[in-house]
Short mmCIF file of C-alpha atoms in Angstrom, two decimals:
data_model
loop_
_atom_site.label_atom_id
_atom_site.label_comp_id
_atom_site.label_asym_id
_atom_site.label_seq_id
_atom_site.Cartn_x
_atom_site.Cartn_y
_atom_site.Cartn_z
CA MET A 234 3.17 -20.69 -24.22
CA ALA A 235 5.68 -18.36 -25.76
CA GLN A 236 9.34 -19.16 -25.33
CA ALA A 237 11.11 -17.00 -22.81
CA ASP A 238 14.60 -16.67 -21.41
CA PHE A 239 14.50 -17.18 -17.66
CA SER A 240 18.08 -16.29 -16.90
CA TYR A 241 18.90 -14.42 -13.73
CA ALA A 242 21.62 -11.85 -13.38
CA ALA A 243 23.55 -11.17 -10.24
CA VAL A 244 22.90 -7.66 -9.03
CA GLY A 245 25.75 -6.21 -7.03
CA ASP A 246 26.03 -3.10 -4.94
CA ALA A 247 29.07 -1.15 -3.85
CA ALA A 248 29.76 -3.70 -1.14
CA GLY A 249 29.84 -6.55 -3.60
CA LEU A 250 26.62 -8.10 -2.31
CA THR A 251 24.39 -9.83 -4.84
CA ALA A 252 20.78 -10.76 -5.44
CA HIS A 253 18.97 -12.33 -8.37
CA VAL A 254 16.25 -10.38 -10.14
CA SER A 255 13.61 -11.67 -12.56
CA VAL A 256 10.89 -9.73 -14.40
CA PHE A 257 7.58 -11.15 -15.59
CA SER A 258 5.17 -9.19 -17.75
CA ASP A 259 2.91 -9.87 -20.73
CA ARG A 260 4.03 -6.51 -22.11
CA PRO A 261 7.42 -7.04 -23.81
CA TYR A 262 8.10 -3.33 -24.02
CA LEU A 263 7.71 -3.08 -20.23
CA ARG A 264 10.16 -5.91 -19.61
CA ASP A 265 12.66 -4.10 -21.82
CA GLN A 266 11.94 -0.78 -20.14
CA ILE A 267 12.47 -2.16 -16.64
CA GLY A 268 15.69 -3.81 -17.76
CA ASP A 269 16.97 -0.59 -19.32
CA ASP A 270 16.05 1.46 -16.25
CA LEU A 271 17.74 -0.94 -13.84
CA CYS A 272 20.87 -1.07 -16.01
CA GLY A 273 20.90 2.70 -16.12
CA ALA A 274 20.74 2.76 -12.33
CA GLY A 275 23.76 0.48 -12.10
CA PHE A 276 21.96 -2.87 -11.77
CA GLN A 277 22.20 -5.88 -14.02
CA ILE A 278 19.09 -7.88 -14.79
CA GLY A 279 18.28 -10.94 -16.84
CA GLU A 280 15.12 -11.35 -18.86
CA GLY A 281 12.11 -12.96 -17.27
CA GLY A 282 9.18 -13.75 -19.48
CA GLU A 283 5.42 -13.83 -19.68
CA VAL A 284 3.32 -13.86 -16.55
CA SER A 285 1.90 -17.29 -17.32
CA ALA A 286 5.37 -18.81 -17.04
CA LEU A 287 5.53 -17.66 -13.44
CA LEU A 288 1.94 -18.39 -12.44
CA ASP A 289 1.82 -21.85 -13.98
CA GLY A 290 4.49 -22.98 -11.54
CA GLY A 291 6.75 -24.34 -14.25
CA LEU A 292 9.82 -22.56 -12.89
CA THR A 293 11.63 -24.54 -10.24
CA VAL A 294 13.90 -21.67 -9.21
CA LEU A 295 12.88 -18.09 -8.52
CA GLY A 296 15.13 -15.10 -8.26
CA ASP A 297 15.78 -13.42 -4.92
CA VAL A 298 13.69 -10.54 -6.26
CA VAL A 299 10.69 -11.12 -8.54
CA ILE A 300 8.95 -8.30 -10.39
CA LEU A 301 5.42 -9.17 -11.51
CA ASP A 302 3.43 -6.89 -13.79
CA CYS A 303 -0.28 -7.45 -13.15
CA PRO A 304 -2.37 -4.49 -14.41
CA MET A 305 -5.63 -6.47 -14.58
CA VAL A 306 -6.90 -9.71 -13.04
CA ASP A 307 -9.73 -12.18 -13.50
CA ALA A 308 -10.95 -15.13 -11.42
CA ALA A 309 -8.47 -17.57 -12.93
CA SER A 310 -5.49 -15.29 -12.46
CA MET A 311 -6.54 -14.53 -8.87
CA ALA A 312 -6.36 -18.22 -8.02
CA ALA A 313 -2.92 -18.41 -9.62
CA LEU A 314 -1.77 -15.29 -7.74
CA SER A 315 -2.85 -16.85 -4.45
CA ARG A 316 -0.77 -19.93 -5.22
CA LEU A 317 2.16 -17.70 -6.14
CA ASP A 318 1.77 -15.88 -2.83
CA MET A 319 2.27 -19.13 -0.93
CA ARG A 320 5.16 -20.14 -3.16
CA ILE A 321 6.96 -16.83 -2.74
CA ALA A 322 6.45 -16.96 1.03
CA ARG A 323 7.94 -20.46 1.21
CA SER A 324 10.87 -19.60 -1.06
CA GLY A 325 11.91 -16.50 0.86
CA ALA A 326 12.04 -14.47 -2.35
CA GLN A 327 11.09 -10.79 -2.35
CA LEU A 328 8.16 -9.80 -4.58
CA ILE A 329 7.29 -6.53 -6.29
CA VAL A 330 3.84 -6.38 -7.91
CA THR A 331 2.92 -3.55 -10.26
CA THR A 332 -0.79 -3.05 -10.85
CA SER A 333 -3.47 -0.44 -11.57
CA LEU A 334 -5.84 1.34 -9.22
CA ASP A 335 -8.79 -0.53 -10.75
CA ALA A 336 -7.15 -3.89 -10.00
CA LEU A 337 -5.76 -2.97 -6.58
CA ASP A 338 -8.46 -4.59 -4.44
CA PRO A 339 -8.37 -8.03 -6.09
CA VAL A 340 -4.57 -8.00 -6.35
CA PHE A 341 -4.19 -7.02 -2.69
CA SER A 342 -6.59 -9.77 -1.62
CA CYS A 343 -4.37 -12.42 -3.25
CA PHE A 344 -1.26 -11.63 -1.21
CA ASP A 345 -1.49 -12.18 2.52
CA GLN A 346 1.64 -14.26 3.16
CA SER A 347 4.51 -13.01 1.01
CA ALA A 348 4.15 -9.32 2.00
CA PRO A 349 5.00 -7.94 -1.46
CA GLN A 350 5.65 -4.36 -2.37
CA ILE A 351 2.62 -3.33 -4.43
CA LEU A 352 3.13 -0.40 -6.80
CA VAL A 353 0.02 1.27 -8.23
CA ASP A 354 0.33 2.93 -11.65
CA ALA A 355 4.05 3.10 -10.95
CA SER A 356 6.39 5.42 -12.74
CA ARG A 357 9.73 4.21 -14.07
CA ALA A 358 11.48 5.91 -11.17
CA GLU A 359 9.24 4.25 -8.59
CA ARG A 360 10.05 0.81 -9.98
CA VAL A 361 13.78 1.46 -9.73
CA VAL A 362 13.45 2.76 -6.18
CA ALA A 363 11.39 -0.31 -5.24
CA VAL A 364 14.12 -2.65 -6.49
CA GLY A 365 16.73 -0.70 -4.55
CA ARG A 366 14.60 -0.89 -1.43
CA ILE A 367 14.20 -4.65 -1.83
CA LEU A 368 17.92 -5.19 -2.37
CA GLY A 369 18.63 -3.11 0.71
CA ALA A 370 16.45 -5.48 2.71
CA VAL A 371 18.02 -8.56 1.11
CA ASN A 372 21.62 -7.44 1.51
CA GLY A 373 21.40 -5.22 4.55
CA PRO A 374 19.78 -5.25 7.99
CA ARG A 375 16.28 -6.70 8.03
CA VAL A 376 13.55 -4.13 8.56
CA ARG A 377 11.87 -6.28 11.21
CA GLU A 378 15.02 -5.96 13.36
CA LEU A 379 14.71 -2.17 13.50
CA SER A 380 13.04 -0.31 16.34
CA GLU A 381 9.59 1.19 15.79
CA THR A 382 11.07 4.69 15.56
CA ASP A 383 13.66 3.58 13.00
CA ARG A 384 11.01 1.81 10.91
CA LEU A 385 8.90 4.96 10.72
CA ALA A 386 11.97 7.04 9.90
CA LEU A 387 12.87 4.59 7.13
CA LEU A 388 9.34 4.78 5.74
CA ARG A 389 9.41 8.57 5.62
CA LEU A 390 12.87 8.52 4.05
CA THR A 391 11.55 6.16 1.37
CA GLU A 392 8.78 8.64 0.58
CA GLN A 393 11.34 11.42 0.18
CA VAL A 394 13.48 9.28 -2.12
CA ASP A 395 10.41 8.45 -4.22
CA ALA A 396 9.53 12.14 -4.53
CA ILE A 397 13.08 13.10 -5.51
CA ALA A 398 13.21 10.31 -8.09
CA ARG A 399 9.97 11.50 -9.67
CA GLN A 400 11.26 15.07 -9.85
CA MET A 401 14.55 14.01 -11.39
CA GLU A 402 12.69 12.05 -14.03
CA HIS A 403 10.48 15.05 -14.82
CA LEU A 404 7.31 13.15 -14.09
CA GLY A 405 5.28 16.14 -13.02
CA ASP A 406 2.64 15.74 -15.72
CA SER A 407 2.15 12.04 -15.16
CA ALA A 408 2.00 12.54 -11.42
CA LEU A 409 -0.77 15.08 -11.85
CA THR A 410 -2.64 12.70 -14.09
CA SER A 411 -2.34 9.88 -11.56
CA GLY A 412 -3.41 12.17 -8.74
CA GLY A 413 -6.43 13.26 -10.74
CA ALA A 414 -7.45 9.68 -11.29
CA VAL A 415 -7.37 9.03 -7.56
CA LYS A 416 -9.30 12.21 -6.85
CA ASP A 417 -11.97 11.25 -9.37
CA ARG A 418 -12.39 7.89 -7.68
CA MET A 419 -13.26 9.68 -4.43
CA LEU A 420 -16.57 10.69 -5.98
CA ASP A 421 -17.44 7.05 -6.61
CA PHE A 422 -16.53 5.73 -3.18
CA ARG A 423 -19.35 4.46 -1.02
CA ALA A 424 -18.60 2.62 2.21
CA GLU A 425 -20.42 -0.65 2.67
CA LYS A 426 -22.92 -1.02 5.52
CA VAL A 427 -22.40 -3.97 7.85
CA GLY A 428 -24.21 -5.29 10.87
CA ASP A 429 -23.60 -3.75 14.28
CA ALA A 430 -22.35 -7.06 15.62
CA CYS A 431 -19.62 -7.21 12.97
CA ALA A 432 -18.49 -3.65 13.63
CA ALA A 433 -18.53 -3.78 17.42
CA SER A 434 -15.14 -3.93 19.10
CA THR A 435 -14.45 -6.92 21.32
CA LEU A 436 -12.33 -4.74 23.59
CA SER A 437 -13.90 -3.00 26.55
CA ILE A 438 -13.50 0.65 25.55
CA SER A 439 -13.18 3.20 28.32
CA TYR A 440 -14.67 5.97 26.22
CA PRO A 441 -17.16 5.90 23.34
CA LEU A 442 -16.05 6.79 19.85
CA PRO A 443 -16.90 10.33 18.77
CA ASP A 444 -19.86 11.19 16.60
CA PRO A 445 -18.75 10.17 13.08
CA ARG A 446 -20.07 13.49 11.76
CA LEU A 447 -17.43 15.25 13.86
CA VAL A 448 -14.69 13.03 12.46
CA ARG A 449 -15.91 13.58 8.89
CA GLN A 450 -15.88 17.32 9.52
CA ILE A 451 -12.28 17.13 10.69
CA ILE A 452 -11.39 15.15 7.56
CA ARG A 453 -13.03 17.74 5.31
CA GLN A 454 -11.19 20.53 7.09
CA ARG A 455 -7.87 18.74 6.66
CA GLN A 456 -8.56 18.18 2.96
CA GLY A 457 -9.57 21.83 2.56
CA ARG A 458 -6.08 23.02 3.41
CA SER A 459 -4.88 21.98 -0.03
CA ARG A 460 -7.00 24.79 -1.54
CA PHE A 461 -4.69 27.34 0.06
CA PHE A 462 -1.38 25.55 0.57
CA ASP A 463 0.72 22.88 -1.07
CA ALA A 464 -0.85 19.59 0.01
CA GLU A 465 2.59 18.06 0.61
CA LEU A 466 3.10 20.46 3.53
CA PHE A 467 0.46 18.57 5.48
CA SER A 468 1.01 15.03 4.26
CA ASP A 469 0.16 12.73 7.16
CA PRO A 470 -1.26 9.53 5.67
CA ALA A 471 -1.20 7.54 8.90
CA TRP A 472 -3.42 10.03 10.72
CA ASP A 473 -5.73 10.55 7.74
CA MET A 474 -6.28 6.80 7.52
CA LEU A 475 -6.89 6.50 11.25
CA LEU A 476 -9.50 9.27 11.06
CA ASP A 477 -11.25 7.66 8.10
CA LEU A 478 -11.31 4.25 9.77
CA THR A 479 -12.53 5.76 13.03
CA ALA A 480 -15.48 7.39 11.28
CA ALA A 481 -16.21 4.18 9.37
CA HIS A 482 -16.09 2.13 12.57
CA ALA A 483 -18.55 4.48 14.28
CA GLU A 484 -20.80 4.34 11.21
CA HIS A 485 -20.57 0.51 11.10
CA HIS A 486 -19.05 0.67 7.64
CA ARG A 487 -16.25 -1.39 6.12
CA VAL A 488 -13.44 0.22 4.14
CA SER A 489 -11.76 -1.44 1.17
CA VAL A 490 -8.05 -1.13 0.51
CA SER A 491 -8.49 1.14 -2.50
CA SER A 492 -10.86 3.42 -0.58
CA LEU A 493 -8.41 3.70 2.30
CA CYS A 494 -5.66 4.60 -0.15
CA ILE A 495 -7.85 7.41 -1.43
CA ALA A 496 -8.58 8.59 2.11
CA SER A 497 -4.85 8.75 2.89
CA GLY A 498 -4.35 11.72 0.57
CA VAL A 499 -1.11 10.30 -0.85
CA PRO A 500 -0.36 8.17 -3.93
CA PRO A 501 -1.70 4.61 -3.58
CA THR A 502 1.78 3.07 -3.57
CA THR A 503 2.76 5.25 -0.61
CA ALA A 504 -0.53 4.52 1.15
CA LEU A 505 0.04 0.77 0.76
CA ARG A 506 3.41 1.06 2.49
CA TRP A 507 1.75 2.82 5.41
CA ILE A 508 -1.03 0.23 5.56
CA ARG A 509 1.57 -2.52 5.73
CA GLN A 510 3.53 -0.71 8.42
CA MET A 511 0.44 0.03 10.52
CA THR A 512 -0.77 -3.55 10.16
CA GLU A 513 2.58 -4.92 11.30
CA THR A 514 2.53 -2.65 14.37
CA GLY A 515 -0.98 -3.74 15.34
CA LEU A 516 -2.93 -0.59 14.52
CA LEU A 517 -4.78 -2.03 11.53
CA GLU A 518 -6.21 -5.44 10.71
CA ARG A 519 -6.86 -7.16 7.43
CA ILE A 520 -10.38 -8.64 7.11
CA GLU A 521 -11.27 -10.97 4.27
CA ASP A 522 -14.58 -10.34 2.52
CA SER A 523 -16.51 -13.58 3.00
CA LYS A 524 -18.86 -12.75 0.12
CA ASP A 525 -16.34 -11.49 -2.42
CA LYS A 526 -12.85 -12.96 -2.53
CA ARG A 527 -11.74 -10.09 -4.73
CA ARG A 528 -11.79 -7.67 -1.82
CA VAL A 529 -10.10 -7.23 1.51
CA PHE A 530 -11.25 -4.75 4.11
CA ILE A 531 -8.99 -2.82 6.46
CA THR A 532 -10.21 -2.02 9.95
CA LEU A 533 -8.86 -0.59 13.18
CA SER A 534 -7.58 -3.11 15.68
CA ASP A 535 -9.25 -3.19 19.08
CA ALA A 536 -6.26 -1.40 20.58
CA ALA A 537 -6.46 1.32 17.90
CA VAL A 538 -10.21 1.78 18.48
CA ASP A 539 -9.54 2.23 22.19
CA ALA A 540 -6.69 4.68 21.52
CA MET A 541 -8.79 6.79 19.13
CA ALA A 542 -11.69 6.85 21.61
CA ARG A 543 -9.37 8.03 24.35
CA TYR A 544 -7.78 10.62 22.08
CA PHE A 545 -11.10 12.20 21.12
CA ALA A 546 -12.35 12.10 24.71
CA GLU A 547 -9.28 14.04 25.81
CA ALA A 548 -9.38 16.41 22.82
CA VAL A 549 -13.01 17.34 23.52
CA GLN A 550 -12.28 17.98 27.20
CA GLN A 551 -9.25 20.22 26.61
CA PRO A 552 -11.15 23.37 25.48
CA MET A 553 -13.39 23.19 28.58
CA THR A 554 -10.37 22.75 30.83
CA ALA A 555 -8.65 25.75 29.26
CA ALA A 556 -11.78 27.87 29.61
CA ALA A 557 -12.09 26.96 33.27
#
């Protein structure tokens, strides 16, 4: 194992509050880049080291904030990531994981206790914003203490800050490249068929779900708006994900995390924040794949299935009521 300096620097904000940050990556240039970016943003950060030093469990002390670069994973590293997930959860540290779209599903499946921020193909600006967001949670009011309205407002504000940061860093070309990669993946997506018993809701639903062909038509119409207008004008990832999951539920299909990110119509990192928020509020549920530990499926909760069924029942009746 290569020697590494595992010092931690105290990061202070205007109020004099501090947190310890550590960075782990097998790409030395990336460790240096993150350090330079955080210093340029007014933070101080100590060096971390190679990923193996963190995953092997040799470190007895973790920083308050841990940044883990994990662009690809294999079976051995997945087992180590799962152990790290438990360790981070017990320690109370805050974790940021940077990964790629190709590795998103296995990486996501490894973390079900520590609730990390997962950044997909992150830009330099997005990494800095993520650290600032973490430090705000560490040093300021806890997000879980906020009302539901405030949490959603905070989430939307975070999206705006991310967008501004990307613009200031002149990342237009890279953003287009990343968006193209996600769009290309849409052509490869195929939902997985499951048995009716697995897909059936355990809640007694007052109304049946709509014909999935109707929901898919609505999704296509929503996506078609981007041909005529700036797609950001209609960004509504929560609703787009609910529609996709409603259609999948009616079709008795399961939806992977990466596929749901694609369906959201926003960058994967943004979609992951919405998935986390909607899971915490009881709209979505995380389902482990019993046959493949590298994947986790996202499904509507029983309450969300009932709400979507009621919504479509009312929406279909409205035109007839107006005509009458």
